[in-house]
mmCIF file with all atom_site columns, C-alpha atoms in Angstrom:
data_model
loop_
_atom_site.group_PDB
_atom_site.id
_atom_site.type_symbol
_atom_site.label_atom_id
_atom_site.label_alt_id
_atom_site.label_comp_id
_atom_site.label_asym_id
_atom_site.label_entity_id
_atom_site.label_seq_id
_atom_site.pdbx_PDB_ins_code
_atom_site.Cartn_x
_atom_site.Cartn_y
_atom_site.Cartn_z
_atom_site.occupancy
_atom_site.B_iso_or_equiv
_atom_site.pdbx_formal_charge
_atom_site.auth_seq_id
_atom_site.auth_comp_id
_atom_site.auth_asym_id
_atom_site.auth_atom_id
_atom_site.pdbx_PDB_model_num
ATOM 1   C CA . ALA A 1 1   ? 41.605 286.848 -42.194 1.00 78.00 ? 75  ALA A CA 1
ATOM 2   C CA . LYS A 1 2   ? 44.486 285.444 -44.235 1.00 79.00 ? 76  LYS A CA 1
ATOM 3   C CA . SER A 1 3   ? 43.811 287.692 -47.242 1.00 86.00 ? 77  SER A CA 1
ATOM 4   C CA . LYS A 1 4   ? 43.788 290.752 -44.938 1.00 87.00 ? 78  LYS A CA 1
ATOM 5   C CA . GLY A 1 5   ? 46.972 289.709 -43.138 1.00 87.00 ? 79  GLY A CA 1
ATOM 6   C CA . TYR A 1 6   ? 45.304 289.140 -39.780 1.00 86.00 ? 80  TYR A CA 1
ATOM 7   C CA . LYS A 1 7   ? 46.673 286.819 -37.098 1.00 83.00 ? 81  LYS A CA 1
ATOM 8   C CA . VAL A 1 8   ? 43.748 284.813 -35.711 1.00 82.00 ? 82  VAL A CA 1
ATOM 9   C CA . ARG A 1 9   ? 43.893 284.231 -31.967 1.00 81.00 ? 83  ARG A CA 1
ATOM 10  C CA . ILE A 1 10  ? 41.465 282.348 -29.725 1.00 81.00 ? 84  ILE A CA 1
ATOM 11  C CA . SER A 1 11  ? 40.194 283.885 -26.508 1.00 78.00 ? 85  SER A CA 1
ATOM 12  C CA . GLY A 1 12  ? 38.883 281.827 -23.631 1.00 70.00 ? 86  GLY A CA 1
ATOM 13  C CA . ALA A 1 13  ? 37.266 282.848 -20.372 1.00 67.00 ? 87  ALA A CA 1
ATOM 14  C CA . GLY A 1 14  ? 39.982 285.373 -19.556 1.00 66.00 ? 88  GLY A CA 1
ATOM 15  C CA . GLY A 1 15  ? 41.782 283.207 -17.022 1.00 65.00 ? 89  GLY A CA 1
ATOM 16  C CA . SER A 1 16  ? 45.175 283.738 -18.656 1.00 62.00 ? 90  SER A CA 1
ATOM 17  C CA . SER A 1 17  ? 47.549 286.528 -17.748 1.00 60.00 ? 91  SER A CA 1
ATOM 18  C CA . GLY A 1 18  ? 46.999 289.757 -19.642 1.00 60.00 ? 92  GLY A CA 1
ATOM 19  C CA . GLY A 1 19  ? 48.709 290.063 -23.005 1.00 65.00 ? 93  GLY A CA 1
ATOM 20  C CA . ILE A 1 20  ? 48.915 286.359 -23.804 1.00 69.00 ? 94  ILE A CA 1
ATOM 21  C CA . VAL A 1 21  ? 46.182 286.353 -26.465 1.00 73.00 ? 95  VAL A CA 1
ATOM 22  C CA . THR A 1 22  ? 46.751 289.947 -27.537 1.00 73.00 ? 96  THR A CA 1
ATOM 23  C CA . ASP A 1 23  ? 48.222 293.042 -25.989 1.00 75.00 ? 97  ASP A CA 1
ATOM 24  C CA . GLY A 1 24  ? 45.448 295.160 -27.502 1.00 77.00 ? 98  GLY A CA 1
ATOM 25  C CA . LYS A 1 25  ? 47.927 297.131 -29.579 1.00 83.00 ? 99  LYS A CA 1
ATOM 26  C CA . ASP A 1 26  ? 48.341 294.804 -32.558 1.00 83.00 ? 100 ASP A CA 1
ATOM 27  C CA . SER A 1 27  ? 45.846 296.007 -35.182 1.00 85.00 ? 101 SER A CA 1
ATOM 28  C CA . ASN A 1 28  ? 46.424 292.805 -37.181 1.00 86.00 ? 102 ASN A CA 1
ATOM 29  C CA . ALA A 1 29  ? 45.264 290.499 -34.370 1.00 84.00 ? 103 ALA A CA 1
ATOM 30  C CA . PHE A 1 30  ? 41.777 289.082 -34.911 1.00 83.00 ? 104 PHE A CA 1
ATOM 31  C CA . VAL A 1 31  ? 40.497 287.536 -31.647 1.00 82.00 ? 105 VAL A CA 1
ATOM 32  C CA . VAL A 1 32  ? 37.835 284.810 -31.787 1.00 82.00 ? 106 VAL A CA 1
ATOM 33  C CA . SER A 1 33  ? 35.856 283.846 -28.693 1.00 82.00 ? 107 SER A CA 1
ATOM 34  C CA . LEU A 1 34  ? 33.931 280.598 -28.468 1.00 84.00 ? 108 LEU A CA 1
ATOM 35  C CA . GLY A 1 35  ? 31.855 282.028 -25.604 1.00 81.00 ? 109 GLY A CA 1
ATOM 36  C CA . GLU A 1 36  ? 28.728 282.315 -27.790 1.00 83.00 ? 110 GLU A CA 1
ATOM 37  C CA . TYR A 1 37  ? 29.593 279.463 -30.167 1.00 86.00 ? 111 TYR A CA 1
ATOM 38  C CA . VAL A 1 38  ? 26.914 276.796 -30.600 1.00 90.00 ? 112 VAL A CA 1
ATOM 39  C CA . GLY A 1 39  ? 28.246 273.391 -31.606 1.00 90.00 ? 113 GLY A CA 1
ATOM 40  C CA . VAL A 1 40  ? 26.856 271.374 -34.490 1.00 93.00 ? 114 VAL A CA 1
ATOM 41  C CA . PRO A 1 41  ? 24.394 268.599 -33.604 1.00 93.00 ? 115 PRO A CA 1
ATOM 42  C CA . GLY A 1 42  ? 26.168 265.944 -31.583 1.00 93.00 ? 116 GLY A CA 1
ATOM 43  C CA . TRP A 1 43  ? 28.900 268.346 -30.422 1.00 95.00 ? 117 TRP A CA 1
ATOM 44  C CA . GLU A 1 44  ? 27.012 270.876 -28.273 1.00 96.00 ? 118 GLU A CA 1
ATOM 45  C CA . PHE A 1 45  ? 26.355 268.361 -25.488 1.00 96.00 ? 119 PHE A CA 1
ATOM 46  C CA . GLY A 1 46  ? 25.649 264.660 -25.526 1.00 96.00 ? 120 GLY A CA 1
ATOM 47  C CA . LEU A 1 47  ? 26.305 261.540 -23.471 1.00 96.00 ? 121 LEU A CA 1
ATOM 48  C CA . HIS A 1 48  ? 27.359 258.372 -25.290 1.00 95.00 ? 122 HIS A CA 1
ATOM 49  C CA . ASP A 1 49  ? 27.335 254.757 -24.095 1.00 95.00 ? 123 ASP A CA 1
ATOM 50  C CA . MET A 1 50  ? 30.515 252.845 -24.847 1.00 93.00 ? 124 MET A CA 1
ATOM 51  C CA . PRO A 1 51  ? 30.757 249.084 -25.521 1.00 93.00 ? 125 PRO A CA 1
ATOM 52  C CA . ASP A 1 52  ? 32.566 248.541 -22.195 1.00 92.00 ? 126 ASP A CA 1
ATOM 53  C CA . GLY A 1 53  ? 29.633 250.090 -20.283 1.00 89.00 ? 127 GLY A CA 1
ATOM 54  C CA . SER A 1 54  ? 31.354 253.412 -19.618 1.00 92.00 ? 128 SER A CA 1
ATOM 55  C CA . LYS A 1 55  ? 30.130 256.830 -20.725 1.00 96.00 ? 129 LYS A CA 1
ATOM 56  C CA . ARG A 1 56  ? 31.659 259.639 -22.706 1.00 97.00 ? 130 ARG A CA 1
ATOM 57  C CA . VAL A 1 57  ? 30.475 263.182 -23.183 1.00 97.00 ? 131 VAL A CA 1
ATOM 58  C CA . ARG A 1 58  ? 30.835 265.371 -26.266 1.00 97.00 ? 132 ARG A CA 1
ATOM 59  C CA . VAL A 1 59  ? 30.708 269.045 -25.458 1.00 97.00 ? 133 VAL A CA 1
ATOM 60  C CA . ASN A 1 60  ? 31.206 272.472 -26.992 1.00 95.00 ? 134 ASN A CA 1
ATOM 61  C CA . ALA A 1 61  ? 34.800 273.657 -26.406 1.00 94.00 ? 135 ALA A CA 1
ATOM 62  C CA . GLY A 1 62  ? 33.509 277.150 -25.550 1.00 92.00 ? 136 GLY A CA 1
ATOM 63  C CA . TRP A 1 63  ? 31.720 275.843 -22.472 1.00 93.00 ? 137 TRP A CA 1
ATOM 64  C CA . SER A 1 64  ? 33.281 276.281 -19.048 1.00 90.00 ? 138 SER A CA 1
ATOM 65  C CA . LEU A 1 65  ? 33.935 273.417 -16.655 1.00 90.00 ? 139 LEU A CA 1
ATOM 66  C CA . GLY A 1 66  ? 31.073 274.815 -14.577 1.00 91.00 ? 140 GLY A CA 1
ATOM 67  C CA . GLN A 1 67  ? 28.664 274.553 -17.519 1.00 94.00 ? 141 GLN A CA 1
ATOM 68  C CA . LEU A 1 68  ? 29.728 270.958 -18.148 1.00 95.00 ? 142 LEU A CA 1
ATOM 69  C CA . TYR A 1 69  ? 29.276 270.027 -14.477 1.00 93.00 ? 143 TYR A CA 1
ATOM 70  C CA . ASP A 1 70  ? 25.823 271.649 -14.452 1.00 94.00 ? 144 ASP A CA 1
ATOM 71  C CA . LYS A 1 71  ? 24.839 268.876 -16.879 1.00 95.00 ? 145 LYS A CA 1
ATOM 72  C CA . ILE A 1 72  ? 26.833 265.818 -15.750 1.00 95.00 ? 146 ILE A CA 1
ATOM 73  C CA . ARG A 1 73  ? 26.975 266.235 -11.960 1.00 91.00 ? 147 ARG A CA 1
ATOM 74  C CA . LEU A 1 74  ? 23.211 265.681 -11.558 1.00 89.00 ? 148 LEU A CA 1
ATOM 75  C CA . LEU A 1 75  ? 23.702 262.313 -13.274 1.00 92.00 ? 149 LEU A CA 1
ATOM 76  C CA . ASP A 1 76  ? 26.583 261.374 -10.902 1.00 92.00 ? 150 ASP A CA 1
ATOM 77  C CA . PHE A 1 77  ? 29.220 261.755 -13.632 1.00 94.00 ? 151 PHE A CA 1
ATOM 78  C CA . PHE A 1 78  ? 32.607 263.411 -13.263 1.00 92.00 ? 152 PHE A CA 1
ATOM 79  C CA . LEU A 1 79  ? 35.724 263.948 -15.312 1.00 91.00 ? 153 LEU A CA 1
ATOM 80  C CA . PRO A 1 80  ? 38.432 261.585 -13.997 1.00 89.00 ? 154 PRO A CA 1
ATOM 81  C CA . THR A 1 81  ? 40.520 264.543 -12.788 1.00 85.00 ? 155 THR A CA 1
ATOM 82  C CA . GLN A 1 82  ? 40.023 268.225 -12.011 1.00 79.00 ? 156 GLN A CA 1
ATOM 83  C CA . THR A 1 83  ? 41.592 271.601 -12.402 1.00 76.00 ? 157 THR A CA 1
ATOM 84  C CA . ALA A 1 84  ? 41.318 274.489 -9.996  1.00 67.00 ? 158 ALA A CA 1
ATOM 85  C CA . GLY A 1 85  ? 38.905 276.702 -11.912 1.00 76.00 ? 159 GLY A CA 1
ATOM 86  C CA . TYR A 1 86  ? 35.285 275.998 -12.812 1.00 81.00 ? 160 TYR A CA 1
ATOM 87  C CA . PHE A 1 87  ? 35.204 279.146 -14.965 1.00 83.00 ? 161 PHE A CA 1
ATOM 88  C CA . LEU A 1 88  ? 37.896 278.007 -17.432 1.00 84.00 ? 162 LEU A CA 1
ATOM 89  C CA . THR A 1 89  ? 36.762 277.099 -20.949 1.00 88.00 ? 163 THR A CA 1
ATOM 90  C CA . LEU A 1 90  ? 37.148 273.465 -21.912 1.00 92.00 ? 164 LEU A CA 1
ATOM 91  C CA . GLY A 1 91  ? 39.021 274.333 -25.115 1.00 91.00 ? 165 GLY A CA 1
ATOM 92  C CA . GLY A 1 92  ? 41.444 276.472 -23.103 1.00 87.00 ? 166 GLY A CA 1
ATOM 93  C CA . VAL A 1 93  ? 42.001 273.717 -20.551 1.00 88.00 ? 167 VAL A CA 1
ATOM 94  C CA . ILE A 1 94  ? 42.904 271.269 -23.341 1.00 91.00 ? 168 ILE A CA 1
ATOM 95  C CA . ALA A 1 95  ? 45.010 273.627 -25.468 1.00 88.00 ? 169 ALA A CA 1
ATOM 96  C CA . ASN A 1 96  ? 47.024 275.041 -22.564 1.00 82.00 ? 170 ASN A CA 1
ATOM 97  C CA . GLY A 1 97  ? 48.996 273.693 -19.632 1.00 74.00 ? 171 GLY A CA 1
ATOM 98  C CA . VAL A 1 98  ? 46.295 274.367 -17.024 1.00 74.00 ? 172 VAL A CA 1
ATOM 99  C CA . HIS A 1 99  ? 47.263 273.705 -13.424 1.00 68.00 ? 173 HIS A CA 1
ATOM 100 C CA . GLY A 1 100 ? 45.438 271.161 -11.326 1.00 65.00 ? 174 GLY A CA 1
ATOM 101 C CA . GLY A 1 101 ? 44.899 267.486 -11.856 1.00 67.00 ? 175 GLY A CA 1
ATOM 102 C CA . HIS A 1 102 ? 45.122 264.288 -9.854  1.00 66.00 ? 176 HIS A CA 1
ATOM 103 C CA . TYR A 1 103 ? 48.220 262.645 -8.439  1.00 65.00 ? 177 TYR A CA 1
ATOM 104 C CA . SER A 1 104 ? 47.895 259.446 -10.430 1.00 68.00 ? 178 SER A CA 1
ATOM 105 C CA . ARG A 1 105 ? 45.570 260.484 -13.281 1.00 73.00 ? 179 ARG A CA 1
ATOM 106 C CA . GLY A 1 106 ? 47.253 263.519 -14.773 1.00 77.00 ? 180 GLY A CA 1
ATOM 107 C CA . PHE A 1 107 ? 45.595 266.558 -16.268 1.00 81.00 ? 181 PHE A CA 1
ATOM 108 C CA . ILE A 1 108 ? 42.102 266.862 -17.760 1.00 85.00 ? 182 ILE A CA 1
ATOM 109 C CA . HIS A 1 109 ? 43.529 266.790 -21.285 1.00 87.00 ? 183 HIS A CA 1
ATOM 110 C CA . SER A 1 110 ? 44.731 263.222 -20.602 1.00 88.00 ? 184 SER A CA 1
ATOM 111 C CA . HIS A 1 111 ? 41.099 262.072 -20.692 1.00 91.00 ? 185 HIS A CA 1
ATOM 112 C CA . VAL A 1 112 ? 40.195 263.529 -24.100 1.00 95.00 ? 186 VAL A CA 1
ATOM 113 C CA . THR A 1 113 ? 39.168 260.744 -26.474 1.00 96.00 ? 187 THR A CA 1
ATOM 114 C CA . ARG A 1 114 ? 38.147 262.808 -29.522 1.00 97.00 ? 188 ARG A CA 1
ATOM 115 C CA . LEU A 1 115 ? 38.305 266.402 -30.742 1.00 98.00 ? 189 LEU A CA 1
ATOM 116 C CA . ARG A 1 116 ? 36.397 268.342 -33.374 1.00 98.00 ? 190 ARG A CA 1
ATOM 117 C CA . VAL A 1 117 ? 38.788 270.982 -34.700 1.00 97.00 ? 191 VAL A CA 1
ATOM 118 C CA . MET A 1 118 ? 39.110 273.665 -37.350 1.00 94.00 ? 192 MET A CA 1
ATOM 119 C CA . MET A 1 119 ? 42.431 273.465 -39.124 1.00 93.00 ? 193 MET A CA 1
ATOM 120 C CA . HIS A 1 120 ? 44.479 276.501 -40.241 1.00 86.00 ? 194 HIS A CA 1
ATOM 121 C CA . ASP A 1 121 ? 42.851 276.365 -43.688 1.00 88.00 ? 195 ASP A CA 1
ATOM 122 C CA . GLY A 1 122 ? 39.275 276.333 -42.326 1.00 89.00 ? 196 GLY A CA 1
ATOM 123 C CA . THR A 1 123 ? 38.603 272.631 -42.814 1.00 96.00 ? 197 THR A CA 1
ATOM 124 C CA . ILE A 1 124 ? 36.850 270.770 -39.985 1.00 97.00 ? 198 ILE A CA 1
ATOM 125 C CA . LYS A 1 125 ? 38.206 267.433 -38.765 1.00 97.00 ? 199 LYS A CA 1
ATOM 126 C CA . GLU A 1 126 ? 37.395 264.935 -36.059 1.00 97.00 ? 200 GLU A CA 1
ATOM 127 C CA . ILE A 1 127 ? 40.500 263.538 -34.421 1.00 97.00 ? 201 ILE A CA 1
ATOM 128 C CA . GLU A 1 128 ? 40.386 260.351 -32.339 1.00 97.00 ? 202 GLU A CA 1
ATOM 129 C CA . ASP A 1 129 ? 43.734 258.655 -32.943 1.00 97.00 ? 203 ASP A CA 1
ATOM 130 C CA . GLU A 1 130 ? 45.889 259.057 -29.833 1.00 95.00 ? 204 GLU A CA 1
ATOM 131 C CA . ALA A 1 131 ? 48.936 259.619 -32.061 1.00 95.00 ? 205 ALA A CA 1
ATOM 132 C CA . ASP A 1 132 ? 47.228 262.807 -33.314 1.00 96.00 ? 206 ASP A CA 1
ATOM 133 C CA . LEU A 1 133 ? 45.396 263.828 -30.112 1.00 95.00 ? 207 LEU A CA 1
ATOM 134 C CA . ARG A 1 134 ? 48.657 264.128 -28.200 1.00 94.00 ? 208 ARG A CA 1
ATOM 135 C CA . TYR A 1 135 ? 49.765 267.008 -30.403 1.00 94.00 ? 209 TYR A CA 1
ATOM 136 C CA . TRP A 1 136 ? 46.607 269.005 -29.681 1.00 94.00 ? 210 TRP A CA 1
ATOM 137 C CA . ARG A 1 137 ? 47.095 268.792 -25.909 1.00 91.00 ? 211 ARG A CA 1
ATOM 138 C CA . CYS A 1 138 ? 48.947 271.943 -24.813 1.00 87.00 ? 212 CYS A CA 1
ATOM 139 C CA . SER A 1 139 ? 49.147 273.092 -28.446 1.00 89.00 ? 213 SER A CA 1
ATOM 140 C CA . PHE A 1 140 ? 48.342 276.711 -27.453 1.00 84.00 ? 214 PHE A CA 1
ATOM 141 C CA . GLY A 1 141 ? 46.073 277.033 -30.502 1.00 84.00 ? 215 GLY A CA 1
ATOM 142 C CA . LEU A 1 142 ? 48.996 276.723 -32.904 1.00 87.00 ? 216 LEU A CA 1
ATOM 143 C CA . LEU A 1 143 ? 47.450 273.757 -34.779 1.00 92.00 ? 217 LEU A CA 1
ATOM 144 C CA . GLY A 1 144 ? 43.982 275.244 -35.165 1.00 92.00 ? 218 GLY A CA 1
ATOM 145 C CA . ILE A 1 145 ? 40.821 275.857 -33.141 1.00 92.00 ? 219 ILE A CA 1
ATOM 146 C CA . ILE A 1 146 ? 39.338 273.212 -30.838 1.00 95.00 ? 220 ILE A CA 1
ATOM 147 C CA . LEU A 1 147 ? 35.560 273.347 -31.406 1.00 96.00 ? 221 LEU A CA 1
ATOM 148 C CA . GLY A 1 148 ? 34.361 270.267 -29.532 1.00 97.00 ? 222 GLY A CA 1
ATOM 149 C CA . ILE A 1 149 ? 35.761 267.792 -27.044 1.00 97.00 ? 223 ILE A CA 1
ATOM 150 C CA . GLU A 1 150 ? 34.870 264.224 -26.111 1.00 98.00 ? 224 GLU A CA 1
ATOM 151 C CA . PHE A 1 151 ? 35.850 263.173 -22.583 1.00 96.00 ? 225 PHE A CA 1
ATOM 152 C CA . GLN A 1 152 ? 35.809 259.833 -20.792 1.00 95.00 ? 226 GLN A CA 1
ATOM 153 C CA . LEU A 1 153 ? 33.551 260.085 -17.729 1.00 96.00 ? 227 LEU A CA 1
ATOM 154 C CA . GLU A 1 154 ? 33.440 258.328 -14.372 1.00 92.00 ? 228 GLU A CA 1
ATOM 155 C CA . LYS A 1 155 ? 30.303 257.464 -12.414 1.00 91.00 ? 229 LYS A CA 1
ATOM 156 C CA . ARG A 1 156 ? 30.552 258.418 -8.733  1.00 87.00 ? 230 ARG A CA 1
ATOM 157 C CA . GLU A 1 157 ? 27.275 257.738 -6.986  1.00 84.00 ? 231 GLU A CA 1
ATOM 158 C CA . HIS A 1 158 ? 28.552 258.206 -3.456  1.00 76.00 ? 232 HIS A CA 1
ATOM 159 C CA . LEU A 1 159 ? 30.761 261.270 -3.549  1.00 68.00 ? 233 LEU A CA 1
ATOM 160 C CA . GLN A 1 160 ? 31.835 262.324 -0.086  1.00 65.00 ? 234 GLN A CA 1
ATOM 161 C CA . MET A 1 161 ? 33.794 265.441 0.690   1.00 63.00 ? 235 MET A CA 1
ATOM 162 C CA . GLU A 1 162 ? 35.011 266.464 4.102   1.00 66.00 ? 236 GLU A CA 1
ATOM 163 C CA . TRP A 1 163 ? 37.098 269.115 5.750   1.00 69.00 ? 237 TRP A CA 1
ATOM 164 C CA . VAL A 1 164 ? 40.116 267.971 7.777   1.00 69.00 ? 238 VAL A CA 1
ATOM 165 C CA . LYS A 1 165 ? 41.779 270.317 10.228  1.00 76.00 ? 239 LYS A CA 1
ATOM 166 C CA . ARG A 1 166 ? 44.698 269.263 12.415  1.00 79.00 ? 240 ARG A CA 1
ATOM 167 C CA . LYS A 1 167 ? 47.220 271.121 14.510  1.00 86.00 ? 241 LYS A CA 1
ATOM 168 C CA . LEU A 1 168 ? 50.649 269.665 13.792  1.00 89.00 ? 242 LEU A CA 1
ATOM 169 C CA . PRO A 1 169 ? 52.836 268.894 16.828  1.00 90.00 ? 243 PRO A CA 1
ATOM 170 C CA . ALA A 1 170 ? 55.728 270.569 15.013  1.00 92.00 ? 244 ALA A CA 1
ATOM 171 C CA . TRP A 1 171 ? 56.144 272.404 11.726  1.00 91.00 ? 245 TRP A CA 1
ATOM 172 C CA . ASN A 1 172 ? 58.577 270.173 9.837   1.00 91.00 ? 246 ASN A CA 1
ATOM 173 C CA . SER A 1 173 ? 58.530 267.956 6.767   1.00 89.00 ? 247 SER A CA 1
ATOM 174 C CA . GLU A 1 174 ? 57.966 264.735 8.738   1.00 89.00 ? 248 GLU A CA 1
ATOM 175 C CA . GLU A 1 175 ? 54.815 266.066 10.434  1.00 88.00 ? 249 GLU A CA 1
ATOM 176 C CA . LEU A 1 176 ? 53.555 267.623 7.206   1.00 86.00 ? 250 LEU A CA 1
ATOM 177 C CA . TRP A 1 177 ? 53.932 264.349 5.295   1.00 84.00 ? 251 TRP A CA 1
ATOM 178 C CA . ARG A 1 178 ? 52.318 262.429 8.170   1.00 82.00 ? 252 ARG A CA 1
ATOM 179 C CA . PHE A 1 179 ? 49.299 264.741 7.850   1.00 84.00 ? 253 PHE A CA 1
ATOM 180 C CA . ILE A 1 180 ? 49.196 264.387 4.045   1.00 79.00 ? 254 ILE A CA 1
ATOM 181 C CA . MET A 1 181 ? 49.493 260.600 4.069   1.00 78.00 ? 255 MET A CA 1
ATOM 182 C CA . GLN A 1 182 ? 47.441 259.706 7.162   1.00 77.00 ? 256 GLN A CA 1
ATOM 183 C CA . ASP A 1 183 ? 44.912 262.452 7.875   1.00 75.00 ? 257 ASP A CA 1
ATOM 184 C CA . ALA A 1 184 ? 44.355 263.700 4.323   1.00 71.00 ? 258 ALA A CA 1
ATOM 185 C CA . GLU A 1 185 ? 44.654 260.150 2.931   1.00 63.00 ? 259 GLU A CA 1
ATOM 186 C CA . ALA A 1 186 ? 46.590 261.215 -0.148  1.00 62.00 ? 260 ALA A CA 1
ATOM 187 C CA . ASP A 1 187 ? 46.978 258.477 -2.699  1.00 59.00 ? 261 ASP A CA 1
ATOM 188 C CA . ILE A 1 188 ? 50.443 259.425 -3.958  1.00 63.00 ? 262 ILE A CA 1
ATOM 189 C CA . GLY A 1 189 ? 52.618 256.425 -3.176  1.00 62.00 ? 263 GLY A CA 1
ATOM 190 C CA . ASP A 1 190 ? 55.655 256.866 -1.000  1.00 63.00 ? 264 ASP A CA 1
ATOM 191 C CA . ALA A 1 191 ? 56.248 260.270 0.504   1.00 57.00 ? 265 ALA A CA 1
ATOM 192 C CA . PRO A 1 192 ? 59.759 261.723 0.645   1.00 59.00 ? 266 PRO A CA 1
ATOM 193 C CA . GLY A 1 193 ? 61.987 259.944 3.139   1.00 57.00 ? 267 GLY A CA 1
ATOM 194 C CA . ASN A 1 194 ? 59.875 256.749 2.956   1.00 51.00 ? 268 ASN A CA 1
ATOM 195 C CA . MET A 1 195 ? 57.216 258.385 5.151   1.00 50.00 ? 269 MET A CA 1
ATOM 196 C CA . THR A 1 196 ? 54.364 256.158 3.931   1.00 46.00 ? 270 THR A CA 1
ATOM 197 C CA . GLY A 1 197 ? 51.960 256.650 6.784   1.00 45.00 ? 271 GLY A CA 1
#
């Protein structure tokens, strides 16, 4: 690509606004999709026991969150936080500022413990030092291509989800925060105006 003057761009699942990867008019843009990429042994999918008793998963960066959960959910494992879209590619979630997360646990990229990447010159590296990992989070593909990701997992054997519907006595900030803190049981510390529930 370099010898031909191409600009290499990485395409994910198409969740980004049109024109971000390429506008389709630049004949020097070479778009790479990891949608059909198969990771090397140990980086396609694998669970790993850690010395502290926890688990980590190594997974292909071209997989979607839905594909990852198809494997780990049946074993009662979860990522420590979530984003809003199951269809987003894992590499895209890490390399971009994807919305979603958890009030006190941050974004999914906060729970990356190792990356397998291709650098701008084609060399492959594994990165595990937090001082280096932090630059790859929200790097927008400018440092290279994320090929594989290792995440810290959480075991949740008794997941319970429920739907809460309440009619507020009045539509104002006090009643809204009362609902969030009491009925929805949000774990976000003090609400505005010291409305703690």
